[in-house]
């Protein structure tokens, strides 16, 4: 549990939208099964006084935090307003913002992350499926039924591909300590390096699966930054250059960030790279 | 979305970055009206979105009296297969020195990255490997409205001081226009001052709406149609259509096809909440590509309703074979619907991909 525990109260910003309300409910169901605090308040400007699945809604993050104890915010606000919402939560005193929102302009993300940092607020995402520490806390939209508790951490730029890998791990009897979706955008708050540093200090994590994709070179930087045993998988070996593969950040640009060069650099560090997702469990088992 | 050189230069001028005198023409004869303003020699630059435009014959020099003839040649040419519809005709500058300047977003520091090189007109990677001391970098906190003078001094070094305001103005362009890349290569010094001889600007696709851009020119018609349905879509050259939910899973599906020596025809990520109608649209869109012989549908998610997805596939009613991997709620109901209509449903993405590769052999 590197991003909080069952004792952390959660605020959902954008709780009155379809997605926000649906996942607020699932997060609270999860909190009930593990005896956690769960979502204590929602924030939607102009909708203060309403309730969503029994959770009170406030007009601002400040009002929500005046009335409730919370450390963490999960954000479902639409792209054009999300940068502002991240800054609002940071300024109000939230320590961790998990931004599920996709399609935030990059400039807004950069400004929000820089602003949040000045309040010691950490941002995961945007374009993240969230974070799940099995048996402890679920922040975001990951399908909890695929997860099992264990000693392997997972860091990924993807959503469903993460579920695929977690499902493979669980079926192979390998449980997870914390699974972190760092987001598919080019600019994200916590990168592989940042999350690996947290895993290094986490007594519950003995090995980490790093799921990357084309675009940038943060996978290589991450793999080079840690002494933890890691297994990597890189998606997008067949991605053509200069094309965005679904994620805003998944693009081979100016001959950089392609899968083959990433895999080569990671393997050069002595880190095993799976050639397909189904190979990951056996490579992890070799490390444990 | 990439802007063409002349569009980028218009934005530069609006922010006070000097560019050569020039006009944009759509047919050679238009030039007669403007030539007297552009001096004895002109540069004709094809406005095409093609890398290595100069080497591919897209930039021609001409004496004023030959310029119309040269423009005709250029309009008749194709640059790496792209027809020339517009030409930017500019005065030929008396260049003293060429520099390189760009601003991009830096994933590692999560800030803007400014790159300045004492050698311009060539690839920045080439300069960086041959003369690393000639390339200087600075990252700038995106909350700042201006590039601080100390960073400007560090960037330009011994280069002329009049370059400093150009760097700051280019930063203003980046912020105001939501650019992911702004590049001036070369930035030239002349007896008459500093000029952006070339211009490159890429606008953030997620900011096109607030920039007043309604059509993303970088997309094909089918890609735009896909986007209207909320899909991410990329066309490739193979015969196996691919539909997945989530960018990573869909990419991994393409990679598996390659792993088993097949060729994917496309990438289609239906995104979150793959309901019945969206699936129907997706299947029809992919089936509409002329080369698609078989389609793999790979959907995984806790909240994906397999029965709805199955109904969506059946509803599409396409002639090609569809191979389905579905995991989520109501899996059994989905499997039953698909079986009744003669579709194959498999348990893992690997089985589905192998069956698809087998089917096109």
Coordinates of C-alpha atoms in Angstrom, one line a residue:
Chain A
X1 CA 0.0 0.0 0.0
X2 CA 2.1 2.8 -1.3
X3 CA -0.5 5.4 -2.0
X4 CA -2.7 5.1 1.1
X5 CA -4.6 2.6 3.2
X6 CA -8.1 1.7 4.3
X7 CA -7.9 4.6 6.8
X8 CA -7.7 7.2 4.1
X9 CA -10.9 9.1 3.4
X10 CA -11.7 9.7 -0.3
X11 CA -13.3 12.6 -2.1
X12 CA -14.7 12.1 -5.5
X13 CA -14.6 15.3 -7.6
X14 CA -17.1 15.0 -10.5
X15 CA -19.3 12.6 -8.4
X16 CA -22.5 13.7 -10.0
X17 CA -21.6 12.6 -13.5
X18 CA -22.5 9.1 -14.8
X19 CA -19.0 7.7 -14.5
X20 CA -18.3 9.5 -11.3
X21 CA -21.4 8.2 -9.6
X22 CA -21.1 4.7 -10.9
X23 CA -17.5 4.3 -9.7
X24 CA -18.1 6.1 -6.4
X25 CA -20.5 3.4 -5.6
X26 CA -18.0 0.6 -6.6
X27 CA -15.3 2.2 -4.5
X28 CA -17.6 2.3 -1.5
X29 CA -18.6 -1.3 -2.0
X30 CA -14.9 -2.2 -2.0
X31 CA -14.3 -0.1 1.1
X32 CA -17.2 -1.9 2.9
X33 CA -15.7 -5.4 2.1
X34 CA -12.3 -4.4 3.5
X35 CA -13.5 -2.3 6.4
X36 CA -12.1 0.9 4.9
X37 CA -13.3 4.5 5.2
X38 CA -14.2 4.8 1.5
X39 CA -15.7 7.9 -0.2
X40 CA -16.7 10.4 2.4
X41 CA -17.7 13.3 0.2
X42 CA -18.2 14.4 -3.4
X43 CA -17.5 17.7 -5.1
X44 CA -19.3 19.2 -8.0
X45 CA -19.5 23.0 -8.3
X46 CA -23.2 24.1 -8.3
X47 CA -24.5 20.7 -7.0
X48 CA -23.8 21.2 -3.3
X49 CA -26.5 19.7 -1.0
X50 CA -27.3 16.7 -3.2
X51 CA -26.4 13.1 -2.4
X52 CA -25.0 10.4 -4.6
X53 CA -25.4 6.8 -3.4
X54 CA -25.7 8.3 0.1
X55 CA -22.5 10.4 -0.1
X56 CA -23.0 14.2 0.4
X57 CA -22.0 16.5 -2.4
X58 CA -20.3 19.9 -1.8
X59 CA -19.8 22.9 -4.1
X60 CA -16.0 23.1 -3.4
X61 CA -13.1 21.0 -2.2
X62 CA -12.7 23.4 0.8
X63 CA -16.3 22.9 1.9
X64 CA -15.9 19.1 1.6
X65 CA -12.7 19.1 3.6
X66 CA -14.2 21.4 6.3
X67 CA -16.9 18.8 6.9
X68 CA -14.9 15.5 6.4
X69 CA -11.5 13.9 6.9
X70 CA -10.0 13.0 3.6
X71 CA -6.5 12.7 2.2
X72 CA -7.2 11.6 -1.3
X73 CA -9.3 12.7 -4.3
X74 CA -10.3 10.6 -7.3
X75 CA -11.1 12.9 -10.2
X76 CA -13.8 12.2 -12.9
X77 CA -14.2 15.8 -14.1
X78 CA -14.3 16.4 -17.9
X79 CA -11.0 17.3 -19.7
X80 CA -11.4 21.0 -20.1
X81 CA -12.1 21.6 -16.4
X82 CA -9.9 18.9 -14.9
X83 CA -6.7 21.0 -14.6
X84 CA -8.6 23.5 -12.5
X85 CA -10.0 20.7 -10.3
X86 CA -6.6 19.2 -9.6
X87 CA -5.4 22.6 -8.5
X88 CA -8.5 23.2 -6.3
X89 CA -8.0 19.9 -4.5
X90 CA -4.3 20.6 -3.9
X91 CA -5.0 24.1 -2.6
X92 CA -7.7 22.7 -0.2
X93 CA -5.2 20.3 1.4
X94 CA -5.6 17.0 -0.5
X95 CA -2.4 15.0 -0.5
X96 CA -3.0 12.7 -3.5
X97 CA -5.1 13.4 -6.6
X98 CA -5.8 10.4 -8.8
X99 CA -7.0 11.8 -12.2
X100 CA -9.1 9.3 -14.2
X101 CA -10.0 12.0 -16.7
X102 CA -8.8 11.6 -20.3
X103 CA -8.3 14.4 -22.9
X104 CA -7.0 17.1 -20.6
X105 CA -4.9 19.6 -22.7
X106 CA -1.2 18.9 -22.0
X107 CA -0.6 22.5 -20.9
X108 CA -3.4 22.2 -18.2
X109 CA -1.8 19.0 -16.9
X110 CA 1.7 20.5 -16.7
X111 CA 0.4 23.6 -14.9
X112 CA -1.8 21.5 -12.5
X113 CA 1.1 19.2 -11.6
X114 CA 3.5 22.1 -11.0
X115 CA 0.9 23.9 -8.9
X116 CA 0.0 20.8 -6.9
X117 CA 3.7 20.1 -6.2
X118 CA 3.9 23.6 -4.5
X119 CA 1.3 22.3 -2.0
X120 CA 3.1 18.9 -1.6
X121 CA 0.2 17.3 -3.4
X122 CA 1.0 14.3 -5.5
X123 CA -0.8 13.6 -8.8
X124 CA -1.4 10.2 -10.4
X125 CA -2.5 10.4 -14.0
X126 CA -4.3 11.9 -15.8
X127 CA -5.8 9.3 -18.1
X128 CA -5.2 6.7 -15.3
X129 CA -7.5 3.8 -14.3
X130 CA -6.5 4.4 -10.7
X131 CA -4.8 2.5 -8.0
X132 CA -5.7 -0.7 -6.2
X133 CA -4.1 -2.2 -3.1
X134 CA -5.9 -5.6 -2.8
X135 CA -7.6 -5.9 0.7
X136 CA -6.8 -2.3 1.4
X137 CA -8.0 0.5 -0.9
X138 CA -9.4 1.0 -4.4
X139 CA -9.0 4.4 -5.9
X140 CA -10.5 4.6 -9.4
X141 CA -12.1 2.2 -11.9
X142 CA -10.1 -1.0 -11.7
X143 CA -12.2 -4.2 -11.6
X144 CA -11.5 -5.5 -8.1
X145 CA -12.6 -9.1 -8.8
X146 CA -9.5 -9.8 -10.9
X147 CA -7.1 -8.8 -8.1
X148 CA -5.6 -10.9 -5.3
X149 CA -3.4 -9.9 -2.4
X150 CA 0.3 -10.6 -2.6
X151 CA 3.8 -9.3 -2.9
X152 CA 4.1 -8.1 -6.5
X153 CA 3.7 -4.5 -7.5
X154 CA 2.4 -3.5 -10.9
X155 CA 3.0 -0.1 -12.6
X156 CA 1.4 0.5 -15.9
X157 CA 0.5 3.3 -18.5
X158 CA -2.6 1.4 -19.5
X159 CA -6.0 0.3 -18.1
X160 CA -7.4 -2.8 -19.6
X161 CA -3.9 -4.2 -20.4
X162 CA -3.2 -3.9 -16.7
X163 CA -6.3 -5.9 -15.9
X164 CA -5.2 -8.6 -18.4
X165 CA -1.8 -8.9 -16.7
X166 CA -3.3 -8.8 -13.2
X167 CA -5.8 -11.5 -14.3
X168 CA -2.8 -13.6 -15.5
X169 CA -0.9 -13.1 -12.3
X170 CA -3.9 -14.0 -10.1
X171 CA -4.7 -17.1 -12.1
X172 CA -1.0 -18.1 -11.7
X173 CA -1.4 -17.7 -7.9
X174 CA 0.7 -14.5 -7.8
X175 CA -0.9 -11.8 -5.7
X176 CA -0.4 -8.1 -5.9
X177 CA 0.7 -5.6 -3.3
X178 CA -0.4 -2.4 -5.2
X179 CA -1.3 -1.9 -8.8
X180 CA -0.8 1.6 -10.1
X181 CA -2.1 3.0 -13.4
X182 CA 0.2 6.0 -14.0
X183 CA -1.8 7.1 -17.0
X184 CA -1.6 7.1 -20.8
X185 CA -0.9 10.8 -21.4
X186 CA 2.5 12.3 -22.4
X187 CA 2.7 14.3 -19.2
X188 CA 1.7 12.5 -16.1
X189 CA 2.3 13.2 -12.4
X190 CA 3.9 10.1 -11.0
X191 CA 6.2 8.4 -13.5
X192 CA 7.8 4.9 -13.4
X193 CA 10.8 6.3 -11.4
X194 CA 8.6 7.9 -8.8
X195 CA 6.4 4.8 -8.2
X196 CA 9.4 2.5 -8.1
X197 CA 10.9 4.6 -5.4
X198 CA 7.7 4.1 -3.4
X199 CA 7.8 0.4 -4.0
X200 CA 11.4 0.2 -2.8
X201 CA 10.3 1.6 0.6
X202 CA 7.2 -0.7 0.7
X203 CA 7.8 -3.8 2.9
X204 CA 4.9 -5.6 1.2
X205 CA 6.4 -5.5 -2.3
X206 CA 9.2 -7.9 -3.3
X207 CA 9.1 -7.6 -7.1
X208 CA 7.5 -5.3 -9.7
X209 CA 5.9 -5.7 -13.1
X210 CA 6.4 -2.7 -15.3
X211 CA 3.9 -2.4 -18.2
X212 CA 5.0 0.2 -20.7
X213 CA 4.2 1.2 -24.2
X214 CA 5.6 3.3 -27.1
X215 CA 6.3 7.0 -26.6
X216 CA 9.0 8.7 -24.5
X217 CA 11.7 6.9 -22.6
X218 CA 10.3 6.8 -19.0
X219 CA 10.2 3.0 -18.9
X220 CA 14.0 2.8 -19.5
X221 CA 14.6 5.5 -16.9
X222 CA 12.5 3.6 -14.4
X223 CA 14.1 0.3 -15.0
X224 CA 17.6 1.9 -14.6
X225 CA 16.6 3.7 -11.4
X226 CA 15.9 0.7 -9.2
X227 CA 17.5 -2.3 -7.6
X228 CA 14.1 -4.1 -7.1
X229 CA 13.6 -7.3 -9.2
X230 CA 11.5 -6.3 -12.1
X231 CA 9.9 -7.8 -15.2
X232 CA 8.8 -5.6 -18.1
X233 CA 6.4 -5.7 -20.9
X234 CA 6.2 -3.1 -23.7
X235 CA 3.1 -2.7 -25.9
X236 CA 3.2 -1.3 -29.4
X237 CA 5.9 -3.3 -31.1
X238 CA 3.8 -3.1 -34.3
X239 CA 2.9 0.6 -33.8
X240 CA 3.7 2.7 -37.0
X241 CA 5.7 5.9 -36.4
X242 CA 4.0 9.3 -35.9
X243 CA 0.7 7.7 -35.1
X244 CA -1.1 8.1 -31.7
X245 CA -2.1 4.6 -30.6
X246 CA -5.2 5.4 -28.6
X247 CA -3.3 7.0 -25.7
X248 CA -2.2 10.7 -26.2
X249 CA 1.2 9.6 -25.0
X250 CA 1.6 6.5 -27.1
X251 CA 3.4 7.8 -30.2
X252 CA 6.8 7.1 -31.8
X253 CA 8.0 10.6 -32.6
X254 CA 11.1 11.7 -34.5
X255 CA 12.4 8.1 -34.4
X256 CA 12.2 8.0 -30.6
X257 CA 10.2 6.0 -28.2
X258 CA 9.7 2.9 -30.3
X259 CA 9.1 -0.5 -28.6
X260 CA 12.2 -2.2 -30.0
X261 CA 14.7 0.4 -28.7
X262 CA 12.9 0.4 -25.3
X263 CA 13.1 -3.4 -25.0
X264 CA 16.8 -3.3 -26.1
X265 CA 17.7 -0.7 -23.4
X266 CA 15.7 -2.5 -20.7
X267 CA 17.2 -5.9 -21.5
X268 CA 20.7 -4.4 -21.5
X269 CA 20.0 -3.7 -17.8
X270 CA 19.5 -7.4 -17.2
X271 CA 15.8 -6.9 -16.8
X272 CA 13.7 -9.7 -18.4
X273 CA 11.1 -8.4 -21.0
X274 CA 8.1 -10.5 -21.7
X275 CA 7.4 -11.0 -25.4
X276 CA 3.7 -11.4 -24.7
X277 CA 1.5 -10.8 -21.6
X278 CA 1.0 -14.5 -20.9
X279 CA 4.8 -14.9 -20.3
X280 CA 4.8 -12.4 -17.4
X281 CA 3.7 -14.8 -14.5
X282 CA 6.5 -17.3 -15.2
X283 CA 9.1 -14.5 -15.5
X284 CA 7.9 -13.1 -12.2
X285 CA 8.0 -16.5 -10.5
X286 CA 11.7 -16.8 -11.6
X287 CA 12.4 -13.6 -9.6
X288 CA 10.6 -14.5 -6.4
Chain B
X1 CA -2.4 18.5 -35.4
X2 CA 0.5 19.8 -37.5
X3 CA 0.2 23.3 -38.9
X4 CA 1.7 24.1 -42.3
X5 CA 4.7 26.5 -42.4
X6 CA 2.7 29.5 -43.5
X7 CA 0.1 29.0 -40.8
X8 CA 2.8 28.8 -38.1
X9 CA 4.5 31.9 -39.5
X10 CA 1.2 33.8 -39.3
X11 CA 1.1 33.0 -35.6
X12 CA 4.8 33.9 -35.1
X13 CA 4.2 37.3 -36.7
X14 CA 1.2 37.9 -34.4
X15 CA 3.5 37.3 -31.5
X16 CA 6.3 39.6 -32.7
X17 CA 8.6 37.0 -34.2
X18 CA 10.0 38.4 -37.5
X19 CA 9.6 36.2 -40.6
X20 CA 10.8 36.9 -44.2
X21 CA 8.4 38.9 -46.4
X22 CA 6.3 36.5 -48.3
X23 CA 3.0 35.6 -49.9
X24 CA 1.0 32.4 -50.2
X25 CA -0.2 31.5 -53.7
X26 CA -2.4 28.7 -55.1
X27 CA -1.5 29.2 -58.7
X28 CA 1.6 30.4 -60.4
X29 CA 0.1 33.5 -62.1
X30 CA -0.9 35.0 -58.8
X31 CA 2.7 35.7 -58.1
X32 CA 2.9 38.5 -60.8
X33 CA 1.1 40.8 -58.4
X34 CA 3.6 40.3 -55.5
X35 CA 7.0 39.9 -57.1
X36 CA 8.0 43.5 -57.0
X37 CA 7.8 43.4 -53.2
X38 CA 10.0 40.4 -52.7
X39 CA 13.4 41.5 -54.2
X40 CA 15.5 40.1 -57.0
X41 CA 15.6 36.6 -55.7
X42 CA 12.8 34.5 -54.1
X43 CA 12.4 31.1 -52.3
X44 CA 9.5 29.0 -53.3
X45 CA 8.4 26.6 -50.6
X46 CA 5.7 23.9 -51.2
X47 CA 3.3 23.9 -48.3
X48 CA 3.1 20.1 -47.7
X49 CA 3.2 18.2 -44.5
X50 CA 6.2 16.1 -45.5
X51 CA 9.4 15.5 -43.5
X52 CA 12.7 16.3 -45.4
X53 CA 10.8 18.6 -47.8
X54 CA 13.9 20.4 -49.0
X55 CA 15.7 17.3 -50.0
X56 CA 12.6 16.0 -51.7
X57 CA 12.5 19.0 -54.0
X58 CA 9.9 21.0 -52.2
X59 CA 12.0 24.1 -51.8
X60 CA 13.3 26.0 -54.9
X61 CA 15.2 29.2 -55.4
X62 CA 14.5 31.5 -58.4
X63 CA 15.4 34.8 -59.8
X64 CA 12.5 37.1 -59.9
X65 CA 12.0 36.9 -63.6
X66 CA 12.0 33.1 -63.6
X67 CA 9.8 32.8 -60.5
X68 CA 6.5 32.2 -62.3
X69 CA 8.0 29.4 -64.4
X70 CA 9.5 27.8 -61.3
X71 CA 6.2 28.0 -59.4
X72 CA 4.5 26.2 -62.3
X73 CA 7.1 23.4 -62.0
X74 CA 6.5 23.1 -58.3
X75 CA 2.7 23.0 -58.6
X76 CA 3.1 20.2 -61.2
X77 CA 5.3 18.2 -58.9
X78 CA 4.5 15.9 -56.0
X79 CA 6.6 16.0 -52.9
X80 CA 7.0 12.4 -51.6
X81 CA 3.7 11.7 -53.2
X82 CA 1.9 14.7 -51.8
X83 CA 0.5 17.2 -54.4
X84 CA 1.4 20.8 -54.0
X85 CA -1.7 23.0 -53.5
X86 CA -0.1 26.0 -51.9
X87 CA 3.3 27.7 -52.3
X88 CA 4.9 30.2 -49.9
X89 CA 7.0 32.6 -51.9
X90 CA 9.5 34.6 -49.8
X91 CA 12.2 37.1 -50.2
X92 CA 15.7 35.4 -50.2
X93 CA 17.4 36.6 -47.0
X94 CA 21.1 37.6 -46.9
X95 CA 21.9 35.0 -44.2
X96 CA 24.9 35.5 -41.9
X97 CA 24.4 32.6 -39.6
X98 CA 21.8 29.8 -39.0
X99 CA 20.7 28.7 -35.5
X100 CA 18.2 26.1 -34.2
X101 CA 15.5 26.9 -31.7
X102 CA 12.6 24.7 -30.4
X103 CA 10.3 24.3 -27.5
X104 CA 8.7 20.9 -26.6
X105 CA 7.1 19.2 -23.7
X106 CA 9.5 17.2 -21.6
X107 CA 8.0 14.0 -20.2
X108 CA 10.7 13.5 -17.5
X109 CA 10.6 16.9 -15.9
X110 CA 6.9 17.5 -16.7
X111 CA 7.9 21.0 -18.0
X112 CA 8.6 22.8 -21.2
X113 CA 12.0 22.1 -22.7
X114 CA 13.8 24.8 -24.7
X115 CA 16.5 23.7 -27.1
X116 CA 18.9 26.2 -28.7
X117 CA 21.8 25.2 -31.0
X118 CA 24.5 27.3 -32.5
X119 CA 24.2 25.3 -35.7
X120 CA 20.9 25.4 -37.6
X121 CA 19.5 24.2 -40.9
X122 CA 20.4 20.6 -40.1
X123 CA 18.8 17.9 -38.0
X124 CA 19.2 18.7 -34.3
X125 CA 20.1 15.1 -33.5
X126 CA 23.0 15.5 -36.0
X127 CA 24.3 18.6 -34.2
X128 CA 23.8 17.0 -30.8
X129 CA 26.0 14.0 -31.8
X130 CA 28.7 16.0 -33.7
X131 CA 28.9 19.1 -31.5
X132 CA 27.2 18.4 -28.1
X133 CA 28.7 21.7 -26.8
X134 CA 26.7 23.6 -29.4
X135 CA 23.4 22.5 -28.0
X136 CA 21.9 24.0 -24.9
X137 CA 18.8 23.1 -23.0
X138 CA 16.6 24.6 -20.3
X139 CA 13.4 23.5 -18.8
X140 CA 10.9 26.1 -17.7
X141 CA 8.2 25.8 -15.1
X142 CA 4.9 26.0 -17.0
X143 CA 3.4 28.4 -14.4
X144 CA 5.8 31.1 -15.5
X145 CA 4.4 33.7 -18.0
X146 CA 7.9 34.5 -19.4
X147 CA 11.2 32.7 -19.8
X148 CA 13.4 34.3 -17.0
X149 CA 16.3 36.4 -18.4
X150 CA 18.9 34.1 -16.7
X151 CA 17.7 31.1 -18.7
X152 CA 17.7 33.2 -21.9
X153 CA 21.3 34.2 -21.2
X154 CA 22.3 30.6 -20.5
X155 CA 20.6 29.4 -23.7
X156 CA 22.0 31.9 -26.2
X157 CA 25.6 32.0 -24.7
X158 CA 27.7 34.0 -27.1
X159 CA 25.0 34.2 -29.9
X160 CA 23.6 37.6 -30.7
X161 CA 21.5 39.1 -27.9
X162 CA 18.6 39.9 -30.2
X163 CA 17.8 36.2 -30.2
X164 CA 16.6 36.3 -26.6
X165 CA 13.3 38.0 -27.2
X166 CA 12.6 35.5 -30.0
X167 CA 12.9 32.7 -27.5
X168 CA 10.5 34.4 -25.1
X169 CA 8.0 35.1 -27.9
X170 CA 8.2 31.5 -29.1
X171 CA 7.3 30.5 -25.5
X172 CA 4.3 32.8 -25.7
X173 CA 3.2 31.1 -28.9
X174 CA 3.5 27.7 -27.3
X175 CA 1.4 28.7 -24.3
X176 CA -1.2 30.6 -26.2
X177 CA -1.6 28.1 -29.0
X178 CA -1.4 24.9 -26.9
X179 CA 1.6 23.7 -28.9
X180 CA 3.3 20.4 -28.2
X181 CA 6.2 21.4 -30.4
X182 CA 7.3 24.8 -31.8
X183 CA 10.5 24.7 -33.9
X184 CA 12.4 27.4 -35.9
X185 CA 15.1 25.7 -38.0
X186 CA 16.9 27.7 -39.1
X187 CA 16.6 30.8 -37.1
X188 CA 18.8 33.2 -39.1
X189 CA 20.7 36.4 -38.4
X190 CA 20.9 38.9 -41.3
X191 CA 22.2 42.5 -41.5
X192 CA 18.5 43.4 -41.1
X193 CA 18.0 41.4 -37.9
X194 CA 16.8 37.9 -36.8
X195 CA 14.2 36.0 -38.8
X196 CA 12.4 32.7 -38.5
X197 CA 13.3 31.2 -41.9
X198 CA 11.2 28.1 -41.3
X199 CA 8.4 27.3 -38.8
X200 CA 6.9 24.2 -37.4
X201 CA 4.0 24.0 -35.0
X202 CA 2.1 21.0 -33.6
X203 CA -1.1 21.8 -31.7
X204 CA -2.3 19.5 -28.9
X205 CA -5.2 17.4 -30.2
X206 CA -6.9 17.7 -26.8
X207 CA -6.8 21.5 -27.2
X208 CA -8.1 21.8 -30.8
X209 CA -11.6 22.9 -29.6
X210 CA -10.4 25.8 -27.5
X211 CA -8.0 26.8 -30.3
X212 CA -11.0 27.1 -32.6
X213 CA -9.8 24.2 -34.9
X214 CA -12.8 22.0 -35.8
X215 CA -11.3 19.5 -38.3
X216 CA -8.1 17.6 -37.4
X217 CA -6.3 17.5 -40.8
X218 CA -3.9 14.8 -39.6
X219 CA -6.7 12.2 -39.7
X220 CA -8.1 10.3 -42.6
X221 CA -11.9 10.4 -43.2
X222 CA -12.3 7.0 -41.6
X223 CA -10.3 8.1 -38.6
X224 CA -12.5 11.2 -38.2
X225 CA -15.6 9.1 -38.4
X226 CA -14.1 6.8 -35.7
X227 CA -13.4 9.8 -33.5
X228 CA -17.0 11.0 -33.8
X229 CA -18.1 7.7 -32.3
X230 CA -15.5 8.2 -29.5
X231 CA -13.0 5.5 -30.9
X232 CA -9.3 5.8 -31.3
X233 CA -8.5 4.4 -34.8
X234 CA -5.4 4.0 -36.8
X235 CA -5.2 2.4 -40.3
X236 CA -2.5 -0.2 -41.0
X237 CA -1.8 -2.4 -44.0
X238 CA -2.8 -5.9 -43.1
X239 CA -5.9 -8.1 -43.4
X240 CA -6.9 -8.8 -39.8
X241 CA -9.2 -6.2 -38.3
X242 CA -8.7 -5.5 -34.6
X243 CA -11.2 -4.1 -32.1
X244 CA -10.2 -3.8 -28.4
X245 CA -11.1 -1.8 -25.4
X246 CA -8.3 0.3 -24.0
X247 CA -5.2 1.5 -25.9
X248 CA -2.7 -0.9 -24.2
X249 CA -4.8 -4.0 -24.7
X250 CA -5.5 -3.2 -28.3
X251 CA -1.8 -2.5 -28.9
X252 CA -0.9 -5.8 -27.2
X253 CA -3.4 -7.5 -29.5
X254 CA -1.7 -6.1 -32.6
X255 CA 1.7 -7.2 -31.2
X256 CA 0.4 -10.7 -30.7
X257 CA -0.8 -10.8 -34.3
X258 CA 2.7 -9.8 -35.4
X259 CA 4.1 -12.4 -33.0
X260 CA 2.1 -15.1 -34.8
X261 CA 3.2 -13.8 -38.2
X262 CA -0.1 -12.2 -39.1
X263 CA -0.8 -8.6 -40.3
X264 CA -3.2 -6.3 -38.6
X265 CA -5.4 -4.0 -40.8
X266 CA -6.1 -1.4 -38.1
X267 CA -6.1 -0.4 -34.5
X268 CA -9.5 0.4 -33.0
X269 CA -9.9 1.2 -29.3
X270 CA -13.6 1.4 -28.5
X271 CA -12.8 3.1 -25.2
X272 CA -14.6 2.7 -22.0
X273 CA -18.2 1.5 -21.7
X274 CA -18.3 -0.8 -24.7
X275 CA -22.1 -1.0 -25.1
X276 CA -24.2 -2.6 -27.8
X277 CA -24.4 0.3 -30.2
X278 CA -20.8 1.3 -30.0
X279 CA -19.7 -2.3 -30.7
X280 CA -22.0 -2.4 -33.8
X281 CA -20.5 0.8 -35.1
X282 CA -16.9 -0.4 -34.5
X283 CA -17.5 -3.8 -36.2
X284 CA -19.1 -2.1 -39.2
X285 CA -16.3 0.5 -39.4
X286 CA -13.6 -2.1 -39.5
X287 CA -15.5 -4.4 -41.8
X288 CA -15.8 -1.5 -44.2
X289 CA -12.0 -1.5 -44.8
X290 CA -11.5 -3.1 -48.2
X291 CA -8.7 -5.5 -47.1
X292 CA -10.2 -6.9 -43.9
X293 CA -10.8 -10.6 -44.1
X294 CA -11.3 -11.4 -40.5
X295 CA -11.9 -9.4 -37.3
X296 CA -10.6 -10.1 -33.8
X297 CA -12.7 -8.5 -31.0
X298 CA -10.8 -8.5 -27.7
X299 CA -12.7 -6.9 -24.9
X300 CA -11.9 -7.2 -21.2
X301 CA -13.3 -5.3 -18.3
X302 CA -15.1 -5.8 -15.1
X303 CA -18.1 -3.7 -16.2
X304 CA -18.2 -4.7 -19.8
X305 CA -21.5 -6.6 -20.4
X306 CA -20.7 -9.5 -22.6
X307 CA -24.3 -10.2 -23.6
X308 CA -24.6 -6.6 -24.9
X309 CA -21.3 -6.8 -26.8
X310 CA -22.4 -10.1 -28.3
X311 CA -25.7 -8.5 -29.4
X312 CA -23.8 -5.6 -30.9
X313 CA -21.6 -7.9 -33.0
X314 CA -24.6 -9.9 -34.2
X315 CA -26.4 -6.7 -35.0
X316 CA -23.5 -5.5 -37.2
X317 CA -24.4 -8.3 -39.6
X318 CA -21.1 -8.3 -41.5
X319 CA -19.9 -10.8 -44.1
X320 CA -16.4 -11.3 -42.7
X321 CA -15.6 -13.9 -39.9
X322 CA -15.5 -12.4 -36.4
X323 CA -13.5 -14.0 -33.6
X324 CA -14.3 -12.9 -30.2
X325 CA -12.5 -12.9 -26.8
X326 CA -14.8 -11.5 -24.1
X327 CA -14.3 -11.3 -20.4
X328 CA -16.5 -9.4 -18.0
X329 CA -20.0 -9.9 -16.6
X330 CA -22.6 -12.2 -18.1
X331 CA -19.9 -14.1 -20.1
X332 CA -22.1 -17.2 -20.5
X333 CA -25.0 -15.3 -21.9
X334 CA -22.7 -13.6 -24.4
X335 CA -21.1 -16.9 -25.4
X336 CA -24.6 -18.4 -26.0
X337 CA -25.7 -15.5 -28.3
X338 CA -22.5 -15.6 -30.3
X339 CA -22.7 -19.4 -30.7
X340 CA -26.3 -19.3 -31.8
X341 CA -25.3 -16.9 -34.6
X342 CA -22.3 -18.9 -35.7
X343 CA -19.5 -16.7 -34.2
X344 CA -16.5 -18.1 -32.5
X345 CA -15.8 -17.0 -28.8
X346 CA -12.5 -17.9 -27.2
X347 CA -11.3 -17.6 -23.6
X348 CA -7.9 -15.8 -24.1
X349 CA -6.5 -13.2 -26.4
X350 CA -3.9 -15.6 -27.5
X351 CA -6.4 -18.2 -28.7
X352 CA -8.4 -15.5 -30.5
X353 CA -5.3 -14.1 -32.2
X354 CA -4.1 -17.5 -33.3
X355 CA -7.5 -18.4 -34.7
X356 CA -7.5 -15.1 -36.7
X357 CA -4.1 -15.6 -38.1
X358 CA -5.0 -19.2 -39.0
X359 CA -8.2 -17.9 -40.7
X360 CA -6.4 -15.7 -43.2
X361 CA -3.7 -18.2 -44.1

